[in-house]
Short mmCIF file of C-alpha atoms and ligand atoms in Angstrom, two decimals:
data_model
loop_
_atom_site.label_atom_id
_atom_site.label_comp_id
_atom_site.label_asym_id
_atom_site.label_seq_id
_atom_site.Cartn_x
_atom_site.Cartn_y
_atom_site.Cartn_z
CA UNK A 1 36.87 -1.39 -22.70
CA UNK A 2 37.47 2.19 -21.62
CA UNK A 3 34.07 3.08 -22.87
CA UNK A 4 32.44 0.20 -21.06
CA UNK A 5 34.17 1.19 -17.92
CA UNK A 6 33.07 4.84 -17.95
CA UNK A 7 29.61 3.51 -18.94
CA UNK A 8 29.60 1.41 -15.81
CA UNK A 9 30.91 4.00 -13.55
CA UNK A 10 28.20 6.26 -14.79
CA UNK A 11 25.64 3.89 -13.92
CA UNK A 12 27.00 3.34 -10.62
CA UNK A 13 26.90 7.06 -9.97
CA UNK A 14 23.34 7.35 -11.26
CA UNK A 15 22.49 4.51 -8.87
CA UNK A 16 24.10 6.15 -5.97
CA UNK A 17 22.50 9.53 -6.80
CA UNK A 18 19.19 7.92 -7.39
CA UNK A 19 19.11 5.88 -4.08
CA UNK A 20 20.07 8.98 -2.02
CA UNK A 21 17.68 11.17 -3.75
CA UNK A 22 16.38 14.08 -1.67
CA UNK A 23 13.90 15.26 -0.76
CA UNK A 24 12.25 11.83 0.07
CA UNK A 25 8.89 10.74 -1.18
CA UNK A 26 7.26 11.29 2.35
CA UNK A 27 8.07 13.63 5.03
CA UNK A 28 10.42 12.21 7.56
CA UNK A 29 9.17 11.16 10.88
CA UNK A 30 6.46 9.16 12.71
CA UNK A 31 3.30 11.20 13.52
CA UNK A 32 2.12 10.30 16.94
CA UNK A 33 -1.14 12.20 16.74
CA UNK A 34 -2.27 10.54 13.34
CA UNK A 35 -5.63 11.83 12.18
CA UNK A 36 -6.70 13.59 15.47
CA UNK A 37 -5.52 17.22 15.46
CA UNK A 38 -7.21 20.55 14.84
CA UNK A 39 -6.48 22.42 11.67
CA UNK A 40 -4.00 24.58 13.36
CA UNK A 41 -2.27 22.76 16.21
CA UNK A 42 0.87 23.67 18.10
CA UNK A 43 3.52 21.35 16.41
CA UNK A 44 5.84 19.60 18.51
CA UNK A 45 8.76 17.87 16.68
CA UNK A 46 10.86 15.51 18.84
CA UNK A 47 14.26 14.10 17.76
CA UNK A 48 14.83 10.98 19.51
CA UNK A 49 17.29 8.03 19.52
CA UNK A 50 15.59 4.76 20.57
CA UNK A 51 18.72 3.87 22.50
CA UNK A 52 19.36 7.15 24.26
CA UNK A 53 18.58 7.23 27.91
CA UNK A 54 17.64 10.86 27.93
CA UNK A 55 15.26 10.27 25.01
CA UNK A 56 13.66 7.42 27.13
CA UNK A 57 13.38 9.68 30.24
CA UNK A 58 11.88 12.51 28.14
CA UNK A 59 9.04 10.31 26.73
CA UNK A 60 6.55 9.78 29.54
CA UNK A 61 6.18 13.58 30.27
CA UNK A 62 5.74 14.35 26.44
CA UNK A 63 3.20 11.63 26.14
CA UNK A 64 1.25 12.97 29.19
CA UNK A 65 1.48 16.49 27.61
CA UNK A 66 0.03 15.37 24.28
CA UNK A 67 -2.68 13.50 26.01
CA UNK A 68 -3.47 16.59 28.09
CA UNK A 69 -3.77 18.99 24.98
CA UNK A 70 -5.53 16.38 22.61
CA UNK A 71 -6.40 17.87 19.31
CA UNK A 72 -4.48 21.06 19.93
CA UNK A 73 -1.07 19.66 19.62
CA UNK A 74 0.59 17.68 16.80
CA UNK A 75 3.58 15.49 17.52
CA UNK A 76 5.84 14.03 14.96
CA UNK A 77 8.98 11.90 16.16
CA UNK A 78 12.13 12.10 13.94
CA UNK A 79 14.86 9.37 14.70
CA UNK A 80 18.49 10.50 15.16
CA UNK A 81 20.60 7.40 15.76
CA UNK A 82 23.60 8.79 17.35
CA UNK A 83 27.14 7.36 16.24
CA UNK A 84 28.16 6.65 19.65
CA UNK A 85 25.12 4.44 20.44
CA UNK A 86 26.45 1.34 18.77
CA UNK A 87 23.12 -0.27 17.91
CA UNK A 88 20.97 2.71 17.64
CA UNK A 89 21.04 2.66 13.70
CA UNK A 90 19.79 -0.91 13.67
CA UNK A 91 17.15 -0.14 16.24
CA UNK A 92 16.01 2.99 14.12
CA UNK A 93 15.81 0.72 11.14
CA UNK A 94 13.73 -1.70 12.95
CA UNK A 95 11.33 1.15 13.76
CA UNK A 96 11.09 2.17 9.99
CA UNK A 97 10.47 -1.58 9.16
CA UNK A 98 7.73 -1.95 11.57
CA UNK A 99 6.23 1.30 10.67
CA UNK A 100 5.95 -0.06 7.02
CA UNK A 101 4.63 -3.44 8.29
CA UNK A 102 2.11 -2.26 10.84
CA UNK A 103 2.21 1.38 11.43
CA UNK A 104 0.32 1.04 14.90
CA UNK A 105 3.14 -0.91 16.27
CA UNK A 106 5.71 1.94 15.68
CA UNK A 107 5.29 3.70 18.98
CA UNK A 108 4.80 0.36 21.00
CA UNK A 109 8.24 -0.63 19.60
CA UNK A 110 9.72 2.61 20.41
CA UNK A 111 8.60 2.03 24.06
CA UNK A 112 9.89 -1.52 24.00
CA UNK A 113 13.30 -0.03 22.93
CA UNK A 114 13.08 2.33 25.70
CA UNK A 115 12.06 -0.38 28.27
CA UNK A 116 14.84 -2.78 27.33
CA UNK A 117 17.47 -0.20 26.34
CA UNK A 118 20.25 -1.59 28.50
CA UNK A 119 20.34 -4.78 26.72
CA UNK A 120 21.29 -2.97 23.38
CA UNK A 121 24.02 -0.58 24.90
CA UNK A 122 27.58 -0.71 23.73
CA UNK A 123 29.01 -2.17 26.73
CA UNK A 124 26.34 -4.86 27.01
CA UNK A 125 26.73 -6.03 23.32
CA UNK A 126 30.56 -5.60 23.11
CA UNK A 127 31.17 -9.54 22.96
CA UNK A 128 28.20 -10.19 20.65
CA UNK A 129 28.40 -10.43 16.81
CA UNK A 130 26.47 -7.69 14.96
CA UNK A 131 24.36 -10.46 13.41
CA UNK A 132 23.25 -11.71 16.88
CA UNK A 133 22.37 -8.06 18.12
CA UNK A 134 20.33 -7.72 14.93
CA UNK A 135 18.54 -10.87 15.72
CA UNK A 136 17.69 -9.78 19.23
CA UNK A 137 16.28 -6.40 17.71
CA UNK A 138 14.30 -8.35 15.34
CA UNK A 139 12.95 -10.60 18.14
CA UNK A 140 11.87 -7.49 19.90
CA UNK A 141 10.25 -5.99 16.69
CA UNK A 142 8.34 -9.27 16.12
CA UNK A 143 6.27 -8.40 19.30
CA UNK A 144 4.41 -5.61 17.17
CA UNK A 145 4.86 -6.99 13.58
CA UNK A 146 5.02 -10.21 11.61
CA UNK A 147 8.40 -11.94 12.44
CA UNK A 148 9.31 -12.96 8.72
CA UNK A 149 8.33 -9.40 7.57
CA UNK A 150 10.82 -7.74 10.14
CA UNK A 151 13.46 -10.31 8.99
CA UNK A 152 12.96 -9.43 5.27
CA UNK A 153 12.86 -5.81 6.26
CA UNK A 154 16.60 -5.96 7.32
CA UNK A 155 17.45 -7.18 3.83
CA UNK A 156 15.20 -4.45 2.10
CA UNK A 157 17.56 -1.63 1.13
CA UNK A 158 14.67 0.73 1.04
CA UNK A 159 14.46 0.53 4.91
CA UNK A 160 18.25 1.42 5.12
CA UNK A 161 17.51 4.35 2.86
CA UNK A 162 14.58 5.51 4.97
CA UNK A 163 16.77 5.36 8.12
CA UNK A 164 19.53 7.42 6.38
CA UNK A 165 16.85 9.98 5.39
CA UNK A 166 15.94 10.42 9.19
CA UNK A 167 19.53 10.98 9.90
CA UNK A 168 20.02 13.32 7.13
CA UNK A 169 16.83 15.19 8.06
CA UNK A 170 18.09 15.57 11.63
CA UNK A 171 21.40 16.86 10.40
CA UNK A 172 19.72 19.28 8.02
CA UNK A 173 17.92 20.81 10.97
CA UNK A 174 21.22 21.37 12.89
CA UNK A 175 20.23 18.51 15.38
CA UNK A 176 23.16 16.83 16.87
CA UNK A 177 21.87 15.41 20.27
CA UNK A 178 18.74 13.82 21.47
CA UNK A 179 16.20 14.47 22.77
CA UNK A 180 15.74 17.70 20.98
CA UNK A 181 12.52 19.42 20.46
CA UNK A 182 11.07 21.96 18.36
CA UNK A 183 7.86 24.06 19.04
CA UNK A 184 6.19 25.51 16.07
CA UNK A 185 9.52 25.08 14.05
CA UNK A 186 11.76 26.77 16.79
CA UNK A 187 14.23 24.99 19.03
CA UNK A 188 13.18 24.47 22.59
CA UNK A 189 16.29 25.61 24.55
CA UNK A 190 17.98 22.64 26.40
CA UNK A 191 19.10 23.57 30.06
CA UNK A 192 20.51 19.97 30.46
CA UNK A 193 17.47 18.49 32.52
CA UNK A 194 14.45 16.63 31.08
CA UNK A 195 11.46 18.75 30.42
CA UNK A 196 8.70 17.41 32.79
CA UNK A 197 5.04 17.66 32.35
CA UNK A 198 4.83 21.16 34.05
CA UNK A 199 7.89 22.36 31.76
CA UNK A 200 5.80 21.35 28.74
CA UNK A 201 2.69 23.16 30.19
CA UNK A 202 4.81 26.09 30.80
CA UNK A 203 5.84 26.13 27.16
CA UNK A 204 2.70 25.54 25.44
CA UNK A 205 -0.02 27.10 27.53
CA UNK A 206 1.25 30.69 26.66
CA UNK A 207 1.05 29.74 22.88
CA UNK A 208 -2.40 28.65 23.03
CA UNK A 209 -3.57 31.55 25.28
CA UNK A 210 -1.93 34.17 23.08
CA UNK A 211 -4.12 33.01 20.25
CA UNK A 212 -7.19 34.01 22.08
CA UNK A 213 -5.86 37.44 22.77
C1 NAG C 1 0.18 -4.09 15.10
O1 NAG C 1 0.59 -3.45 16.33
C2 NAG C 1 -0.40 -3.20 17.27
C3 NAG C 1 0.07 -2.32 18.36
O2 NAG C 1 1.25 -2.97 18.96
C4 NAG C 1 -0.86 -4.81 17.68
O3 NAG C 1 -1.84 -4.58 18.71
C5 NAG C 1 -1.23 -5.46 16.51
O4 NAG C 1 -1.45 -6.83 16.98
C6 NAG C 1 -0.09 -5.53 15.59
N1 NAG C 1 -0.46 -6.27 14.41
C7 NAG C 1 0.26 -7.31 14.03
C8 NAG C 1 -0.37 -7.91 12.67
O5 NAG C 1 1.22 -7.62 14.43
C1 NAG C 2 33.25 -9.58 27.33
O1 NAG C 2 34.36 -10.52 27.29
C2 NAG C 2 35.39 -10.15 28.08
C3 NAG C 2 36.64 -11.01 27.91
O2 NAG C 2 36.10 -12.40 27.83
C4 NAG C 2 34.93 -10.27 29.64
O3 NAG C 2 35.89 -9.89 30.46
C5 NAG C 2 33.62 -9.24 29.76
O4 NAG C 2 33.11 -9.33 31.09
C6 NAG C 2 32.70 -9.60 28.68
N1 NAG C 2 31.72 -8.47 28.60
C7 NAG C 2 30.29 -8.89 28.70
C8 NAG C 2 29.35 -7.65 28.78
O5 NAG C 2 29.71 -9.80 28.50
C1 NAG C 3 15.31 23.44 33.43
O1 NAG C 3 14.16 22.99 32.68
C2 NAG C 3 13.20 22.29 33.48
C3 NAG C 3 12.05 21.83 32.53
O2 NAG C 3 11.59 22.80 31.66
C4 NAG C 3 12.99 22.98 34.66
O3 NAG C 3 11.98 22.18 35.40
C5 NAG C 3 14.19 23.27 35.54
O4 NAG C 3 13.79 24.00 36.70
C6 NAG C 3 14.97 24.04 34.62
N1 NAG C 3 16.37 24.06 35.36
C7 NAG C 3 17.06 25.30 35.34
C8 NAG C 3 18.39 25.30 36.16
O5 NAG C 3 16.73 26.26 34.87
#
């Protein structure tokens, strides 16, 4: 009996270790500039929370910046669902699910979350059950991917694990708020206001021109 119990707990331990194994098989994050960058681009890493209003506000100028530089910049988005945004983890999980089902739906869904963000805020969903909020998130995700696939994704442990990896990756980089940006691997200082398009130009232009010198 004793032996059985310790064998079982060993198995359990192995399962836990296995399911949380790091590093993950794939680098965390969604590459926005997939397949269309120079060999040596300026790397922008964005840590965003789909339900964070500041992340939402930072997105249009970042997109405009990437469009301006074209092949010269590479943008990857990491998700950091913040614990004080009640439904951020489920929203992030939906993004991982959609990314797996239809990767070209990933950023359209991120933008849908930004657009309909208020609907998922803590205060707005306080009287709703968790199940009904997840249904609502699934409905939104179904605009960019197959509905039954999205539903099944929420029952697939792998998508939960992937979302955890995003969180762990953010924590491992010391990121504790959103939006947070890194340029060529270094933190972009945050002065409390959203970086607008000119702000981005101001940051990236010197990097590119110093290469030519
Ligand atoms: C995948 O996402 C793209 C972008 O939103 C969309 O145009 C396309 O219809 C989606 N495919 C499916 C199968 O939902
Ligand atoms: C939640 O329920 C309480 C009590 O019925 C009500 O006062 C409040 O307005 C409701 N909030 C929302 C966002 O529905
Ligand atoms: C903070 O940064 C933004 C964007 O880079 C800039 O437009 C703004 O002037 C800065 N504000 C202060 C107080 O430095």
